[in-house]
PDB file of C-alpha atoms in Angstrom:
ATOM      1  CA  UNK A   1      31.519  10.703  19.156  1.00  0.00           C
ATOM      2  CA  UNK A   2      29.020  11.089  15.899  1.00  0.00           C
ATOM      3  CA  UNK A   3      25.226  11.365  16.074  1.00  0.00           C
ATOM      4  CA  UNK A   4      24.182   7.477  15.257  1.00  0.00           C
ATOM      5  CA  UNK A   5      20.841   8.569  14.748  1.00  0.00           C
ATOM      6  CA  UNK A   6      21.868  11.243  11.818  1.00  0.00           C
ATOM      7  CA  UNK A   7      24.603   9.150  10.537  1.00  0.00           C
ATOM      8  CA  UNK A   8      21.501   6.382  10.352  1.00  0.00           C
ATOM      9  CA  UNK A   9      19.124   8.690   8.496  1.00  0.00           C
ATOM     10  CA  UNK A  10      21.469  10.168   6.182  1.00  0.00           C
ATOM     11  CA  UNK A  11      22.667   6.305   5.123  1.00  0.00           C
ATOM     12  CA  UNK A  12      18.844   5.180   4.871  1.00  0.00           C
ATOM     13  CA  UNK A  13      18.280   8.209   2.440  1.00  0.00           C
ATOM     14  CA  UNK A  14      21.112   7.411   0.192  1.00  0.00           C
ATOM     15  CA  UNK A  15      19.972   3.552  -0.326  1.00  0.00           C
ATOM     16  CA  UNK A  16      16.246   4.687  -0.640  1.00  0.00           C
ATOM     17  CA  UNK A  17      15.247   5.291  -4.527  1.00  0.00           C
ATOM     18  CA  UNK A  18      13.431   8.537  -4.987  1.00  0.00           C
ATOM     19  CA  UNK A  19      10.122   7.652  -4.439  1.00  0.00           C
ATOM     20  CA  UNK A  20       7.755   4.759  -3.003  1.00  0.00           C
ATOM     21  CA  UNK A  21       4.245   4.366  -3.367  1.00  0.00           C
ATOM     22  CA  UNK A  22       2.015   2.408  -1.003  1.00  0.00           C
ATOM     23  CA  UNK A  23      -1.122   0.703  -1.479  1.00  0.00           C
ATOM     24  CA  UNK A  24      -2.924   3.712  -0.052  1.00  0.00           C
ATOM     25  CA  UNK A  25      -1.619   5.774  -2.528  1.00  0.00           C
ATOM     26  CA  UNK A  26      -2.387   3.358  -5.297  1.00  0.00           C
ATOM     27  CA  UNK A  27      -5.555   1.802  -4.983  1.00  0.00           C
ATOM     28  CA  UNK A  28      -8.997   3.785  -5.047  1.00  0.00           C
ATOM     29  CA  UNK A  29     -11.625   2.569  -2.658  1.00  0.00           C
ATOM     30  CA  UNK A  30     -15.214   3.600  -2.189  1.00  0.00           C
ATOM     31  CA  UNK A  31     -16.896   5.191   0.983  1.00  0.00           C
ATOM     32  CA  UNK A  32     -17.764   2.824   3.711  1.00  0.00           C
ATOM     33  CA  UNK A  33     -20.405   3.699   6.592  1.00  0.00           C
ATOM     34  CA  UNK A  34     -20.321   2.609  10.188  1.00  0.00           C
ATOM     35  CA  UNK A  35     -21.843  -0.140  11.111  1.00  0.00           C
ATOM     36  CA  UNK A  36     -22.467  -3.223  14.230  1.00  0.00           C
ATOM     37  CA  UNK A  37     -23.154  -6.479  13.764  1.00  0.00           C
ATOM     38  CA  UNK A  38     -23.421  -9.652  15.836  1.00  0.00           C
ATOM     39  CA  UNK A  39     -21.476 -12.443  14.959  1.00  0.00           C
ATOM     40  CA  UNK A  40     -22.485 -16.110  15.256  1.00  0.00           C
ATOM     41  CA  UNK A  41     -20.910 -16.566  18.439  1.00  0.00           C
ATOM     42  CA  UNK A  42     -22.721 -13.662  20.046  1.00  0.00           C
ATOM     43  CA  UNK A  43     -20.382 -10.840  20.015  1.00  0.00           C
ATOM     44  CA  UNK A  44     -20.408  -7.489  19.075  1.00  0.00           C
ATOM     45  CA  UNK A  45     -18.334  -6.000  16.254  1.00  0.00           C
ATOM     46  CA  UNK A  46     -17.972  -2.481  15.024  1.00  0.00           C
ATOM     47  CA  UNK A  47     -16.654  -1.367  11.607  1.00  0.00           C
ATOM     48  CA  UNK A  48     -15.489   2.002  11.523  1.00  0.00           C
ATOM     49  CA  UNK A  49     -16.520   4.258   8.862  1.00  0.00           C
ATOM     50  CA  UNK A  50     -13.900   4.961   6.354  1.00  0.00           C
ATOM     51  CA  UNK A  51     -14.029   7.925   3.526  1.00  0.00           C
ATOM     52  CA  UNK A  52     -13.529   7.353  -0.193  1.00  0.00           C
ATOM     53  CA  UNK A  53     -10.180   7.665  -1.567  1.00  0.00           C
ATOM     54  CA  UNK A  54      -8.837   8.009  -4.797  1.00  0.00           C
ATOM     55  CA  UNK A  55      -5.755   6.173  -5.806  1.00  0.00           C
ATOM     56  CA  UNK A  56      -3.479   6.700  -8.622  1.00  0.00           C
ATOM     57  CA  UNK A  57      -5.450   3.896 -10.283  1.00  0.00           C
ATOM     58  CA  UNK A  58      -9.111   3.193 -11.328  1.00  0.00           C
ATOM     59  CA  UNK A  59      -8.308  -0.452  -9.251  1.00  0.00           C
ATOM     60  CA  UNK A  60      -9.472  -1.320  -5.673  1.00  0.00           C
ATOM     61  CA  UNK A  61      -6.688  -2.854  -3.050  1.00  0.00           C
ATOM     62  CA  UNK A  62      -7.999  -6.587  -3.839  1.00  0.00           C
ATOM     63  CA  UNK A  63      -7.926  -6.368  -7.323  1.00  0.00           C
ATOM     64  CA  UNK A  64      -4.102  -5.213  -7.609  1.00  0.00           C
ATOM     65  CA  UNK A  65      -3.146  -8.141  -5.197  1.00  0.00           C
ATOM     66  CA  UNK A  66      -4.821 -10.058  -7.708  1.00  0.00           C
ATOM     67  CA  UNK A  67      -2.869  -8.919 -10.546  1.00  0.00           C
ATOM     68  CA  UNK A  68       0.566  -8.943  -8.438  1.00  0.00           C
ATOM     69  CA  UNK A  69      -0.463 -12.926  -8.113  1.00  0.00           C
ATOM     70  CA  UNK A  70      -1.003 -13.378 -11.787  1.00  0.00           C
ATOM     71  CA  UNK A  71       2.164 -11.641 -12.729  1.00  0.00           C
ATOM     72  CA  UNK A  72       0.393  -8.423 -14.437  1.00  0.00           C
ATOM     73  CA  UNK A  73       1.101  -5.918 -12.118  1.00  0.00           C
ATOM     74  CA  UNK A  74       4.552  -5.071 -10.764  1.00  0.00           C
ATOM     75  CA  UNK A  75       5.652  -7.325  -7.563  1.00  0.00           C
ATOM     76  CA  UNK A  76       6.272  -4.703  -4.564  1.00  0.00           C
ATOM     77  CA  UNK A  77       9.292  -4.533  -1.905  1.00  0.00           C
ATOM     78  CA  UNK A  78       9.150  -5.150   1.607  1.00  0.00           C
ATOM     79  CA  UNK A  79      10.600  -2.186   3.193  1.00  0.00           C
ATOM     80  CA  UNK A  80       9.904  -3.994   6.468  1.00  0.00           C
ATOM     81  CA  UNK A  81       8.068  -6.679   8.119  1.00  0.00           C
ATOM     82  CA  UNK A  82       4.719  -4.443   7.815  1.00  0.00           C
ATOM     83  CA  UNK A  83       5.727  -1.740   4.885  1.00  0.00           C
ATOM     84  CA  UNK A  84       5.110  -2.838   1.283  1.00  0.00           C
ATOM     85  CA  UNK A  85       5.712  -0.586  -1.659  1.00  0.00           C
ATOM     86  CA  UNK A  86       6.134  -0.383  -5.160  1.00  0.00           C
ATOM     87  CA  UNK A  87       8.862   2.219  -7.291  1.00  0.00           C
ATOM     88  CA  UNK A  88       6.971   4.668  -8.702  1.00  0.00           C
ATOM     89  CA  UNK A  89       8.989   3.992 -11.670  1.00  0.00           C
ATOM     90  CA  UNK A  90       7.982   0.822 -11.853  1.00  0.00           C
ATOM     91  CA  UNK A  91       4.178   1.793 -11.694  1.00  0.00           C
ATOM     92  CA  UNK A  92       5.183   4.413 -14.360  1.00  0.00           C
ATOM     93  CA  UNK A  93       6.466   1.453 -16.396  1.00  0.00           C
ATOM     94  CA  UNK A  94       3.635  -0.359 -16.034  1.00  0.00           C
ATOM     95  CA  UNK A  95       1.400   1.929 -17.179  1.00  0.00           C
ATOM     96  CA  UNK A  96       3.241   3.155 -20.057  1.00  0.00           C
ATOM     97  CA  UNK A  97       3.291  -0.732 -21.244  1.00  0.00           C
ATOM     98  CA  UNK A  98      -0.328  -1.474 -20.874  1.00  0.00           C
ATOM     99  CA  UNK A  99      -1.523   1.775 -23.007  1.00  0.00           C
TER     100      UNK A  99
END
């Protein structure tokens, strides 16, 4: 009997392109301090702190998504229901085209 997890893992790796980039690797975001506030309906909301992040591009997440909708940035691939990523070569081709 074959080890099914090893077989699936090997099959998955052979079908995957060389490298995928997630939004957290592409976008640059500013630092966000922790804060709390009271909503209109009286609930207390706590916003967690987030450190600054330097991505590949000097663009924020919303700017990148706006460019995807406009068609001026490569379309991402849905790897699963909750994972969206770009091929690194698509990003590199886009960078070469705009320079």
